[in-house]
Coordinates of C-alpha atoms and ligand atoms in Angstrom, one line a residue:
X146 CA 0.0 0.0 0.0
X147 CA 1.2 3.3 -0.8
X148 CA -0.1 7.0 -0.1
X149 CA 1.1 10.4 0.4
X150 CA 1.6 11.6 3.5
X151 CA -0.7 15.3 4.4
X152 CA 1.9 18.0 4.1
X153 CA -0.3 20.2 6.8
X154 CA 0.2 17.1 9.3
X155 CA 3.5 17.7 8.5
X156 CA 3.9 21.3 9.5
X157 CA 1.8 20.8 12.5
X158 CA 3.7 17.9 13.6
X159 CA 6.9 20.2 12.6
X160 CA 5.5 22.7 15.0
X161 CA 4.3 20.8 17.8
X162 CA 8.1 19.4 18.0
X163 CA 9.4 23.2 17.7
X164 CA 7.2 24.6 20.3
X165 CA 7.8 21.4 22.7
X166 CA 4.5 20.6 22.7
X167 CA 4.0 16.8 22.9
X168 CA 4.8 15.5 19.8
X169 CA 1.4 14.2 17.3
X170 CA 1.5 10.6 16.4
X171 CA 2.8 9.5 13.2
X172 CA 2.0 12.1 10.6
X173 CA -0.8 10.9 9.0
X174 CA -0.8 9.1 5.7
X175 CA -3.8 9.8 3.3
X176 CA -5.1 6.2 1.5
X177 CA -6.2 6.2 -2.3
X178 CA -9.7 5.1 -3.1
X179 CA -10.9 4.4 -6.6
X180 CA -14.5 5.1 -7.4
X181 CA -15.9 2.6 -9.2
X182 CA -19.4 4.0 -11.5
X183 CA -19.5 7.9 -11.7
X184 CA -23.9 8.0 -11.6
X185 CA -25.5 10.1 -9.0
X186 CA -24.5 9.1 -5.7
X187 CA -20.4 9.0 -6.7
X188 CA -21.1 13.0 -7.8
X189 CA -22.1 13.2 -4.2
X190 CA -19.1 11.4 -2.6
X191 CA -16.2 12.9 -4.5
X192 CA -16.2 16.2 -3.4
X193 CA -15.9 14.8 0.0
X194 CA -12.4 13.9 -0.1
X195 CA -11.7 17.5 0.3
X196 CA -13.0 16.9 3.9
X197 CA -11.4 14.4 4.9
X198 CA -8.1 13.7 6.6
X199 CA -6.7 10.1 6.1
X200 CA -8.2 9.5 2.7
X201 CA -8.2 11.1 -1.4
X202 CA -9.6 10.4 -4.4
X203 CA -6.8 8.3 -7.1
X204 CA -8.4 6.4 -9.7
X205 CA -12.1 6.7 -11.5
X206 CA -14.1 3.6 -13.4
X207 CA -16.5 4.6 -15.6
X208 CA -18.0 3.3 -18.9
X209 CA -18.1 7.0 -20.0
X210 CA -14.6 8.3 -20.6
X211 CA -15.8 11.7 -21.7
X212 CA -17.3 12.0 -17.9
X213 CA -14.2 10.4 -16.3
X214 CA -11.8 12.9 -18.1
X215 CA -14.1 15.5 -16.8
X216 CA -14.4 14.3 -13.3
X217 CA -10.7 13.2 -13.5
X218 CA -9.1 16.9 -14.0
X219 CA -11.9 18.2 -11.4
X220 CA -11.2 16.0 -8.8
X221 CA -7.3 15.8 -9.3
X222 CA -7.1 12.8 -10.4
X223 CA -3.9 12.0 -12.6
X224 CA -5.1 10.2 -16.4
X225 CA -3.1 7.0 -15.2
X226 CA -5.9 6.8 -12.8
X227 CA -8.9 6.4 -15.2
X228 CA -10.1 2.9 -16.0
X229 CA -13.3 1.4 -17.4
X230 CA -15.2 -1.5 -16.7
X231 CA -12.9 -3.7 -19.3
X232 CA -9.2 -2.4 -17.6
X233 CA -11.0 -2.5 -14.3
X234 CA -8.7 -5.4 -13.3
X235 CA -5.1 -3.5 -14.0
X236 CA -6.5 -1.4 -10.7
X237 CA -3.9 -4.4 -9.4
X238 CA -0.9 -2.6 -10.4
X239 CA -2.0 0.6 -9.7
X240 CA 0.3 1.4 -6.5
X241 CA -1.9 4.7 -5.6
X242 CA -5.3 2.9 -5.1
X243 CA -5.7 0.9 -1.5
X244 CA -9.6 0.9 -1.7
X245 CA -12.4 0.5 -4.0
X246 CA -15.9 2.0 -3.8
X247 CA -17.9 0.2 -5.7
X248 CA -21.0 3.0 -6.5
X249 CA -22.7 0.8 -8.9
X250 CA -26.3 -0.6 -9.5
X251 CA -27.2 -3.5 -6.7
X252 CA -26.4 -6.4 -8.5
X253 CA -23.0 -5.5 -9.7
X254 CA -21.7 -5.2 -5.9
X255 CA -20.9 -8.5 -5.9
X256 CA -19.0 -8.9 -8.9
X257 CA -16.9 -5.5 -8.1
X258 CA -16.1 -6.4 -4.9
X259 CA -14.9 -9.9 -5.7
X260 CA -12.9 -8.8 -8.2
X261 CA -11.2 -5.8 -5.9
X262 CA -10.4 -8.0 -3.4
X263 CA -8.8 -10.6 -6.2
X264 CA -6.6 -7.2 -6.9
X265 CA -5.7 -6.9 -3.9
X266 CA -7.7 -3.7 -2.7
X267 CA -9.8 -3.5 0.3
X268 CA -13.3 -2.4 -0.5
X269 CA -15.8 -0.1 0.3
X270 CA -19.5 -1.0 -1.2
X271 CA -22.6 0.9 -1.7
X272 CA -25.4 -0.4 0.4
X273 CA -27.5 -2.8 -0.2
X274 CA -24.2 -5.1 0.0
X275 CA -25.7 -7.3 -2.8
X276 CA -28.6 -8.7 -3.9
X277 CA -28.7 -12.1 -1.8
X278 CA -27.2 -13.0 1.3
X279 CA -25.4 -15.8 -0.4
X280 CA -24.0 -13.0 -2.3
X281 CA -23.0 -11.3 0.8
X282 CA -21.4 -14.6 2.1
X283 CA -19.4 -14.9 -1.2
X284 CA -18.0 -10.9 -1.0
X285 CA -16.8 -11.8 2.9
X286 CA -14.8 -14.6 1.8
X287 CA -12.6 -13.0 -1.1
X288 CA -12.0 -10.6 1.2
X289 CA -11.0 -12.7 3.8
X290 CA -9.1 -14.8 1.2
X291 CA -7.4 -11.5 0.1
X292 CA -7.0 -10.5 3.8
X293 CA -8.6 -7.1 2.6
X294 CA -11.1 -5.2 4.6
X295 CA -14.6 -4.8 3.3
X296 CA -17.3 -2.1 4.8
X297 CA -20.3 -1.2 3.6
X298 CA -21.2 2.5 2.8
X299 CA -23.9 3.3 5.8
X300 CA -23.1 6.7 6.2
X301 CA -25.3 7.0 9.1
X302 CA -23.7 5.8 11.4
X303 CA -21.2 8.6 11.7
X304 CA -23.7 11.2 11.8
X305 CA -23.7 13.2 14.6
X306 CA -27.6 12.6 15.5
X307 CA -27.8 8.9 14.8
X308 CA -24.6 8.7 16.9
X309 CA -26.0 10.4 19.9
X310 CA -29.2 8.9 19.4
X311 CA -27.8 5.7 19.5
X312 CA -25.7 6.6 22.5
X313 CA -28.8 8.0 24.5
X314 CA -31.2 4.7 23.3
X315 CA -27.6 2.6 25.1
X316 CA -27.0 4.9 28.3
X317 CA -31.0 4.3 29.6
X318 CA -31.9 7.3 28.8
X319 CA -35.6 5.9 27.4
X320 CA -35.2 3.3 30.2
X321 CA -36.0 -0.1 28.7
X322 CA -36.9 0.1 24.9
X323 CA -40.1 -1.1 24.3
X324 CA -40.2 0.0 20.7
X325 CA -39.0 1.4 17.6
X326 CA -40.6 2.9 14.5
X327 CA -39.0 3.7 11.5
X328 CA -40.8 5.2 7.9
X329 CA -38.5 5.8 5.5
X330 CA -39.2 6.7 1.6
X331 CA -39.3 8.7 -1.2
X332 CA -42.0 9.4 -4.2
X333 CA -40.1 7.6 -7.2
X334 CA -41.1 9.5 -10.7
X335 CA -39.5 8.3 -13.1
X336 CA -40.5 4.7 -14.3
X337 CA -37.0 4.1 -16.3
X338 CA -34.5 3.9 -13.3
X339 CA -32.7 0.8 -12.8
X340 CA -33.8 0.5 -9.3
X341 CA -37.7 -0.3 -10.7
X342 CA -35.6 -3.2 -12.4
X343 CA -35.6 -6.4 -10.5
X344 CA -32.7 -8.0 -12.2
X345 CA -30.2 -4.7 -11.3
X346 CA -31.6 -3.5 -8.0
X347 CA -32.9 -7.1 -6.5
X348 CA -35.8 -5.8 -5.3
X349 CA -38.1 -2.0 -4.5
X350 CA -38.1 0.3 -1.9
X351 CA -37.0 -2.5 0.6
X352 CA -33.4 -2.7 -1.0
X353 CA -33.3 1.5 -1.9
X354 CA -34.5 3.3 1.1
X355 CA -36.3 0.8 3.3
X356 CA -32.9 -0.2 4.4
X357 CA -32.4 2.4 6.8
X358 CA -35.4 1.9 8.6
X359 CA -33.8 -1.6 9.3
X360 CA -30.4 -0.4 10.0
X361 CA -32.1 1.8 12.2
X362 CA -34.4 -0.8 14.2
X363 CA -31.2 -2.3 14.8
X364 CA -28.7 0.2 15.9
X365 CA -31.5 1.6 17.9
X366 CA -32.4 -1.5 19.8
X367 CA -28.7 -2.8 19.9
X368 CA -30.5 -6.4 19.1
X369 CA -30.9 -8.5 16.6
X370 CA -34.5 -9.5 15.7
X371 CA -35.8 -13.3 15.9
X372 CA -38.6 -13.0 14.4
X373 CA -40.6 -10.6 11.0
X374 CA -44.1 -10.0 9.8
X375 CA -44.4 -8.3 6.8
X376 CA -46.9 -7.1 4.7
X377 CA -47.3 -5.8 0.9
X378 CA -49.2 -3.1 -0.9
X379 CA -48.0 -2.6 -4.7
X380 CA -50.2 -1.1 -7.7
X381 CA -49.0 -3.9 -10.4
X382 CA -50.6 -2.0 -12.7
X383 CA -48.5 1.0 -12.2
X384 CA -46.0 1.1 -14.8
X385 CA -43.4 1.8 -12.2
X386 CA -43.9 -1.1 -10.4
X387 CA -44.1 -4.3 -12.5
X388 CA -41.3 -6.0 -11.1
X389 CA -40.4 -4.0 -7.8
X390 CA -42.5 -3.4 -4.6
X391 CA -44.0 0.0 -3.7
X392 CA -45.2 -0.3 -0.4
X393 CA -43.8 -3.4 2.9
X394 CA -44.5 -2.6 6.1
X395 CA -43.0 -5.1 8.5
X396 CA -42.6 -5.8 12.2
X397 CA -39.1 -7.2 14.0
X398 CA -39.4 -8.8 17.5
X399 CA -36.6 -8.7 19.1
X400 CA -34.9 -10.9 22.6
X401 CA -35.8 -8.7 25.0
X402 CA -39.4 -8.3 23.9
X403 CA -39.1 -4.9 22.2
X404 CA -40.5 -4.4 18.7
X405 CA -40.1 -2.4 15.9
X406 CA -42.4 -1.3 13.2
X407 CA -41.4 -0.2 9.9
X408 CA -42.5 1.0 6.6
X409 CA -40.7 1.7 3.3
X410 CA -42.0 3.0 0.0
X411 CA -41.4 4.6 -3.3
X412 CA -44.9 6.0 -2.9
X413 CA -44.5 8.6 -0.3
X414 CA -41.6 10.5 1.6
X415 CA -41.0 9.7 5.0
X416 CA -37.5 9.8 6.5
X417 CA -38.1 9.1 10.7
X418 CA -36.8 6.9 13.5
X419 CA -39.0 7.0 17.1
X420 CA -37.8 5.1 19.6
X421 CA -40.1 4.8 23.3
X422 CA -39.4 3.4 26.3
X423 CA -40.5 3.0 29.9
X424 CA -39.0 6.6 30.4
X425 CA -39.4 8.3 27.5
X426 CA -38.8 8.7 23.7
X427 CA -36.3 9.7 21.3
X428 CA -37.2 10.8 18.0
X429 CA -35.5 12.3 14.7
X430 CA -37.2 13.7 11.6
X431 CA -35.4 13.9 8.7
X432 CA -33.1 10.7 10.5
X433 CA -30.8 10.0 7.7
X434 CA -30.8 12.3 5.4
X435 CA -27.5 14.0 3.7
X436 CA -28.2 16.3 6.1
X437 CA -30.7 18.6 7.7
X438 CA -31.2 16.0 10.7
X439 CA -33.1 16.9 14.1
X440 CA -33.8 15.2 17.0
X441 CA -36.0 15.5 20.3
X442 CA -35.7 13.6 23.6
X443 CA -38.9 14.1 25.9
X444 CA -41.5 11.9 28.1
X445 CA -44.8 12.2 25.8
X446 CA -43.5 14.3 23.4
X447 CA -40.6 16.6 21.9
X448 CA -39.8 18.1 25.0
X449 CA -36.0 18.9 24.2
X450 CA -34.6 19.2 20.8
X451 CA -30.7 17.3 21.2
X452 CA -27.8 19.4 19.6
X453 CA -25.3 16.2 19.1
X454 CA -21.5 16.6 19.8
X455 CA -19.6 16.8 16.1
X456 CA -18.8 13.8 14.6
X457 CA -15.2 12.2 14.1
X458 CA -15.3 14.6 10.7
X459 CA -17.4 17.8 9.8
X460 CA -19.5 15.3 7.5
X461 CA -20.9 12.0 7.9
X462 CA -19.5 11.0 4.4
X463 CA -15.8 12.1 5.2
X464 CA -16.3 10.5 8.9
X465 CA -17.3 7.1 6.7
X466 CA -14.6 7.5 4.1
X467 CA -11.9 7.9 7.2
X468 CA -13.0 5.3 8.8
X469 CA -12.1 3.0 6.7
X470 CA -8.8 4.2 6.2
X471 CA -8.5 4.4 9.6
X472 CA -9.3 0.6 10.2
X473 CA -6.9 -0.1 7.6
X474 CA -3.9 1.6 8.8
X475 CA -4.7 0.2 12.3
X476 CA -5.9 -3.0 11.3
X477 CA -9.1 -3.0 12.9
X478 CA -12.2 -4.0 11.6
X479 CA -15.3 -1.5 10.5
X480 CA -17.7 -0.8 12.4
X481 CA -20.1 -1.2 9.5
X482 CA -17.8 -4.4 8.0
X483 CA -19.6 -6.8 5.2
X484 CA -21.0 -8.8 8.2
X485 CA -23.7 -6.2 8.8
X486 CA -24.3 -6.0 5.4
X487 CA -25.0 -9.4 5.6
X488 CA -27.1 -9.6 8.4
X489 CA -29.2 -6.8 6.7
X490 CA -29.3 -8.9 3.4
X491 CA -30.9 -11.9 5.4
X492 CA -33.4 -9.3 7.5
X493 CA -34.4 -8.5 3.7
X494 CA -34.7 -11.9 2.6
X495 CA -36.8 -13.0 5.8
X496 CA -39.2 -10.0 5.2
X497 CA -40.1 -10.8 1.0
X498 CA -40.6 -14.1 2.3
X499 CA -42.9 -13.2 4.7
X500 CA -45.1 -10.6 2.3
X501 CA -44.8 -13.5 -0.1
X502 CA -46.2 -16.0 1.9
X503 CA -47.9 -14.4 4.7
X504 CA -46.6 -15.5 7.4
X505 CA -44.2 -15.3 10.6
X506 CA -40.6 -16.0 10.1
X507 CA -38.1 -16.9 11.6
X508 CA -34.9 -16.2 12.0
Ligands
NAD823 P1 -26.9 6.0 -10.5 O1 -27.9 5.3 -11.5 O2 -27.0 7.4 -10.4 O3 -25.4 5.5 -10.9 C1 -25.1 4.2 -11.3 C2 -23.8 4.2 -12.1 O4 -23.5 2.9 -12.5 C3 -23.9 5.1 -13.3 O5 -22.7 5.8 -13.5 C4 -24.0 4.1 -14.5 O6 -23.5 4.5 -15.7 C5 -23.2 2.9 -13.9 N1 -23.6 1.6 -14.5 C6 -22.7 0.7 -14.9 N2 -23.3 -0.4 -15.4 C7 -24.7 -0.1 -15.3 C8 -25.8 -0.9 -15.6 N3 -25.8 -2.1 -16.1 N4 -27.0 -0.3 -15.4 C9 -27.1 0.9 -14.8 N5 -26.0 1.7 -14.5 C10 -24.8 1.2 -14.7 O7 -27.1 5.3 -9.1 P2 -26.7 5.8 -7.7 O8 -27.8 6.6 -7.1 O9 -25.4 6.5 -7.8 O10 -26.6 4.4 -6.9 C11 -25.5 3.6 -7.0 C12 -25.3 2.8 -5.7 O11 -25.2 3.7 -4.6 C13 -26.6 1.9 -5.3 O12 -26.2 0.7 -4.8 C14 -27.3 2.8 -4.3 O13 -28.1 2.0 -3.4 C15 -26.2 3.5 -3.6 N6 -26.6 4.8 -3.0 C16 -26.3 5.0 -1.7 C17 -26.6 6.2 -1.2 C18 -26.3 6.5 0.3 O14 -26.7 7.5 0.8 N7 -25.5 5.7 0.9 C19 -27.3 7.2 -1.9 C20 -27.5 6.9 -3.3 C21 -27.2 5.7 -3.8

């Protein structure tokens, strides 16, 4: 692994020795991540690298090398760095890339991730991790093979509300959770996308958006449910929806008797997590959005609105791009690694099987 090391950690480490102040750590060594698919949700990331402070931007995939050279001169990336889907694999030699985000449609996380790991890169992917959870299984073993890390892009868990929230839900300060409720969704308009296509997104609003509302059940609770209920409501006849679901609302039990409720749709926007318990509630609306977020505490309703502490960086992008960097260069695991993409992935799979069938299941 290579990277450059930040010249301003430099001159501050030069000046903390000059002033006798205690000397910083190592200075700190900024790892290369390659962005794999330039769509929508890549033009949101790269910009971030400018706030972050262990990680920058050094190689671009794209089918479109028009928008790579583009992107490439914007984002100072060097023309050495720019591959597409067909050089993908010479990322190998490439001694400036340590990671690989793979931004791509659902069902080509697998296949990008696998083949990072086979170049030796640890890998950052886009959430959902895949389309199966024997997909998931298969990503977690070439990276283990590789002995590469793998993490999974949920960017909420290092912002600043979700991170207090979950801290208050864990100190007591609900008293014992009884339950959780989490909407989250968004109207979808245009009928073309290929998250209304089965075969590239592996499923609807579930896989998209409704994922958070999971995500959030659990890091809310702190448990893992035994149990889901689900139930469907999808307009076939709606051009948007012949192969996706609109509408799943679901319930998780959980060991200690709480529940959660959630809903997810591409029929409606909702973006909330509620969480009561014997003592009270706490509540955030917009929960995990790119930003915006609020939050109450209170006893039967928003009786205090909670300004967080900051985050590990000044966005929850950068604070999810370090952190991987981080884990790397101290060979720790993420916090988010490919086994909670996993466990989501299975969640998912428990609750189509329930709308499908309509019934209780296990897990
Ligand atoms: P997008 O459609 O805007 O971009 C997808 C990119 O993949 C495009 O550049 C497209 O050209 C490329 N691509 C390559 N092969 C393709 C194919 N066969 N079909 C379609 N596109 C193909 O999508 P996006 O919104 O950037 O989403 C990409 C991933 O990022 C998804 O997994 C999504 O769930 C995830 N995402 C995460 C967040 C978040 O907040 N964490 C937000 C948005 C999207």
């Amino acid at each position: 692994m290579t990277g450059t090391i930040d010249r301003r950690s430099l001159v501050a480490g030069a000046a903390a020795l000059t002033l006798g102040a205690p000397a910083l750590a190592q200075p700190r060594r900024k790892l290369g991540y390659a962005i794999v698919g330039l769509g929508g949700y890549a033009g949101r990331i790269l910009p971030e690298f400018a706030n972050c402070s262990t990680s920058r931007v050094t190689a671009l995939v794209s089918g479109d090398r028009a928008k790579a050279t583009e992107w490439a001169r914007k984002y100072g990336v060097p023309e050495s760095g720019i591959y597409d889907y067909t050089t993908f694999d010479r990322i190998a030699d490439n001694k400036d890339v340590d990671i690989v985000y793979v931004i791509l449609p659902n069902s080509m996380h697998a296949e990008y991730t696998i083949r990072a790991a086979k170049a030796g890169k640890h890998v950052m992917c886009e959430k959902p991790m895949a389309v199966s959870a024997a997909e998931c299984e298969q990503m977690i073993a070439a990276c283990a093979r590789a002995n590469r890390k793998l993490m999974i892009g949920y960017r909420s868990r290092f912002q600043p509300h979700n991170m207090e929230a979950i801290r208050l839900a864990r100190s007591g300060a609900a008293g014992k959770i009884r339950y959780v409720r989490s909407e989250h969704g968004f109207v979808m308009r245009d009928p073309s996308v290929w998250r209304l296509d089965r075969a590239r997104s592996g499923g609807g609003s579930l896989m998209d958006i409704g994922i958070y509302a999971l995500q959030a059940a659990r890091y809310m609770t702190g448990e893992e449910p035994v149990a889901v209920s689900a139930t469907e409501s999808t307009d076939r006849r709606d051009p948007r929806f012949r192969t996706v679901e609109d509408l799943l609302a679901w319930t998780m039990e959980f060991p200690s008797g709480a529940m959660a409720g959630c809903q997810t749709m591409y029929s409606a926007s909702q973006n909330r997590i509620f969480l009561a318990g014997t003592e009270g509630r706490i509540e955030l609306e917009p929960a995990t959005g790119y930003e915006g977020q609020k939050m109450w505490t209170g006893k039967n309703g928003r009786d205090r609105e909670v300004t967080p502490p900051p985050g590990p960086r000044s966005t929850q992008f950068a604070g999810q791009l370090d952190h991987l960097s981080e884990c790397i260069l101290a060979d720790r695991e993420p916090i988010v690694s490919g086994k909670e993409g996993l466990q989501d992935l299975r969640i998912i799979e428990a609750i189509y099987r329930s709308a499908r069938e309509g019934r209780r299941v296990t897990l």
